[in-house]
């Protein structure tokens, strides 16, 4: 493949998959700005990886794996756990929001990063257990246990919100 064709392929991939990657990133992060940053980081890594390694066999799988690995890696950093505020609010914000999508995303955000990644890949990206295990570099039994525990936690959080 010539250099020009490689650039064209990468450009088409970035244009065609940016929205799908953003949707997955939003489910992982639960925050629009953070999801946009995650997608940007992922696409930069994909383009650099494709240039460094030559033609990647499965650009889609490489991008998904890079997205999930970048998300998990960012969650491990200590500074990500702290949130600085210029001024504290005088009163607490509204706590009850009955919109199911918001409740589910909040419950998803409360999961540990690997459980969240497994649930997003299994149920949003519609990957099989085997494909998810391969993508995350873990055994299929580990994917199944993360799925079961994650779904149980989601059900409990949603049930708690509506009771």
Short mmCIF file of C-alpha atoms in Angstrom, two decimals:
data_model
loop_
_atom_site.label_atom_id
_atom_site.label_comp_id
_atom_site.label_asym_id
_atom_site.label_seq_id
_atom_site.Cartn_x
_atom_site.Cartn_y
_atom_site.Cartn_z
CA UNK A 1 0.00 0.00 0.00
CA UNK A 2 1.39 3.40 -0.92
CA UNK A 3 1.78 6.20 1.57
CA UNK A 4 -1.02 8.22 -0.08
CA UNK A 5 -3.44 5.27 0.06
CA UNK A 6 -2.51 4.69 3.72
CA UNK A 7 -3.26 8.32 4.58
CA UNK A 8 -6.56 8.13 2.70
CA UNK A 9 -7.51 4.96 4.58
CA UNK A 10 -6.66 6.54 7.95
CA UNK A 11 -8.58 9.70 7.08
CA UNK A 12 -11.65 7.69 6.05
CA UNK A 13 -11.43 5.62 9.24
CA UNK A 14 -11.20 8.69 11.47
CA UNK A 15 -14.11 10.39 9.72
CA UNK A 16 -16.26 7.27 9.69
CA UNK A 17 -15.66 6.02 13.22
CA UNK A 18 -15.31 9.22 15.28
CA UNK A 19 -19.01 9.30 16.25
CA UNK A 20 -19.15 5.62 17.20
CA UNK A 21 -15.99 5.98 19.28
CA UNK A 22 -17.45 9.06 20.96
CA UNK A 23 -20.60 7.17 21.93
CA UNK A 24 -18.58 4.41 23.54
CA UNK A 25 -16.28 6.94 25.22
CA UNK A 26 -19.27 8.83 26.60
CA UNK A 27 -20.65 5.66 28.13
CA UNK A 28 -17.26 4.91 29.62
CA UNK A 29 -16.64 8.43 30.98
CA UNK A 30 -20.13 9.73 31.60
CA UNK A 31 -18.93 13.22 30.70
CA UNK A 32 -19.03 14.85 27.25
CA UNK A 33 -15.79 16.82 27.58
CA UNK A 34 -13.85 13.87 28.96
CA UNK A 35 -15.26 11.62 26.23
CA UNK A 36 -14.16 14.07 23.54
CA UNK A 37 -10.66 14.14 25.05
CA UNK A 38 -10.60 10.34 25.19
CA UNK A 39 -11.63 10.03 21.53
CA UNK A 40 -9.03 12.59 20.49
CA UNK A 41 -6.31 10.75 22.43
CA UNK A 42 -7.44 7.45 20.93
CA UNK A 43 -7.44 8.73 17.36
CA UNK A 44 -3.98 10.27 17.77
CA UNK A 45 -2.68 6.96 19.10
CA UNK A 46 -4.34 5.03 16.26
CA UNK A 47 -2.87 7.28 13.58
CA UNK A 48 0.59 7.21 15.17
CA UNK A 49 0.36 3.44 15.64
CA UNK A 50 -0.65 2.91 12.03
CA UNK A 51 2.25 5.04 10.83
CA UNK A 52 4.74 3.40 13.19
CA UNK A 53 3.71 -0.21 12.55
CA UNK A 54 2.79 0.19 8.92
CA UNK A 55 -0.60 -1.10 7.91
CA UNK A 56 -2.63 -2.36 10.86
CA UNK A 57 -4.66 -5.46 10.04
CA UNK A 58 -7.80 -4.47 11.95
CA UNK A 59 -7.97 -0.73 12.50
CA UNK A 60 -11.38 -0.99 14.20
CA UNK A 61 -10.20 -3.46 16.84
CA UNK A 62 -7.02 -1.47 17.42
CA UNK A 63 -9.06 1.71 17.94
CA UNK A 64 -11.48 0.02 20.36
CA UNK A 65 -8.67 -1.50 22.38
CA UNK A 66 -6.82 1.82 22.46
CA UNK A 67 -9.99 3.60 23.61
CA UNK A 68 -10.62 1.18 26.47
CA UNK A 69 -6.96 1.00 27.52
CA UNK A 70 -6.67 4.80 27.51
CA UNK A 71 -9.81 5.07 29.64
CA UNK A 72 -8.63 2.51 32.19
CA UNK A 73 -5.15 4.02 32.28
CA UNK A 74 -6.56 7.52 32.90
CA UNK A 75 -8.70 6.21 35.76
CA UNK A 76 -5.64 4.82 37.50
CA UNK A 77 -4.00 8.22 37.76
CA UNK A 78 -4.30 9.77 41.19
CA UNK A 79 -5.02 13.29 39.99
CA UNK A 80 -8.15 12.07 38.22
CA UNK A 81 -9.76 11.23 41.57
CA UNK A 82 -9.70 14.80 42.79
CA UNK A 83 -12.00 17.53 41.62
CA UNK A 84 -11.17 21.12 42.37
CA UNK A 85 -13.90 23.73 42.61
CA UNK A 86 -13.44 27.50 42.61
CA UNK A 87 -16.42 28.07 44.87
CA UNK A 88 -18.66 25.62 46.68
CA UNK A 89 -22.37 25.87 45.89
CA UNK A 90 -24.63 27.39 48.53
CA UNK A 91 -27.19 24.62 48.22
CA UNK A 92 -27.03 21.09 46.96
CA UNK A 93 -28.24 20.47 43.43
CA UNK A 94 -31.30 18.44 42.62
CA UNK A 95 -30.79 14.81 43.59
CA UNK A 96 -33.88 13.21 42.07
CA UNK A 97 -34.00 12.81 38.31
CA UNK A 98 -36.34 10.16 37.03
CA UNK A 99 -34.96 10.10 33.51
CA UNK A 100 -33.96 6.48 33.04
CA UNK A 101 -31.01 7.29 30.77
CA UNK A 102 -29.50 9.59 33.38
CA UNK A 103 -30.03 7.03 36.12
CA UNK A 104 -28.40 4.25 34.10
CA UNK A 105 -25.44 6.44 33.09
CA UNK A 106 -24.94 7.49 36.71
CA UNK A 107 -25.05 3.86 37.80
CA UNK A 108 -22.62 2.97 35.01
CA UNK A 109 -20.27 5.73 36.18
CA UNK A 110 -20.24 4.23 39.68
CA UNK A 111 -18.75 0.94 38.45
CA UNK A 112 -15.04 0.24 38.50
CA UNK A 113 -13.41 1.00 35.13
CA UNK A 114 -12.91 -2.61 34.01
CA UNK A 115 -16.53 -3.57 34.77
CA UNK A 116 -17.70 -0.47 32.93
CA UNK A 117 -15.46 -1.31 29.96
CA UNK A 118 -16.76 -4.88 29.83
CA UNK A 119 -20.41 -3.76 29.94
CA UNK A 120 -19.91 -1.09 27.27
CA UNK A 121 -18.12 -3.54 24.97
CA UNK A 122 -20.60 -6.36 25.57
CA UNK A 123 -23.88 -4.45 25.46
CA UNK A 124 -23.18 -1.20 23.62
CA UNK A 125 -20.60 -2.39 21.09
CA UNK A 126 -22.39 -5.79 20.97
CA UNK A 127 -19.17 -7.80 21.17
CA UNK A 128 -19.14 -11.45 22.17
CA UNK A 129 -17.52 -12.67 25.37
CA UNK A 130 -14.58 -13.99 23.36
CA UNK A 131 -14.09 -10.74 21.44
CA UNK A 132 -14.32 -8.69 24.64
CA UNK A 133 -11.81 -10.96 26.37
CA UNK A 134 -9.40 -10.68 23.47
CA UNK A 135 -9.80 -6.92 23.28
CA UNK A 136 -9.20 -6.40 27.00
CA UNK A 137 -6.52 -9.07 27.28
CA UNK A 138 -8.32 -11.12 29.90
CA UNK A 139 -9.81 -14.59 30.13
CA UNK A 140 -13.40 -15.23 29.08
CA UNK A 141 -14.29 -16.28 32.61
CA UNK A 142 -13.05 -12.92 33.89
CA UNK A 143 -15.22 -11.12 31.32
CA UNK A 144 -18.22 -13.19 32.46
CA UNK A 145 -17.61 -12.40 36.13
CA UNK A 146 -17.11 -8.68 35.42
CA UNK A 147 -20.34 -8.76 33.41
CA UNK A 148 -22.32 -10.49 36.15
CA UNK A 149 -21.01 -8.23 38.91
CA UNK A 150 -21.43 -5.10 36.82
CA UNK A 151 -25.02 -5.94 35.87
CA UNK A 152 -25.85 -6.76 39.50
CA UNK A 153 -24.45 -3.41 40.61
CA UNK A 154 -26.37 -1.59 37.84
CA UNK A 155 -29.62 -3.31 38.79
CA UNK A 156 -29.13 -2.46 42.46
CA UNK A 157 -28.34 1.19 41.70
CA UNK A 158 -31.32 1.60 39.38
CA UNK A 159 -33.64 -0.23 41.80
CA UNK A 160 -32.42 2.01 44.64
CA UNK A 161 -33.11 5.12 42.54
CA UNK A 162 -36.70 4.12 41.77
CA UNK A 163 -37.68 2.77 45.20
#
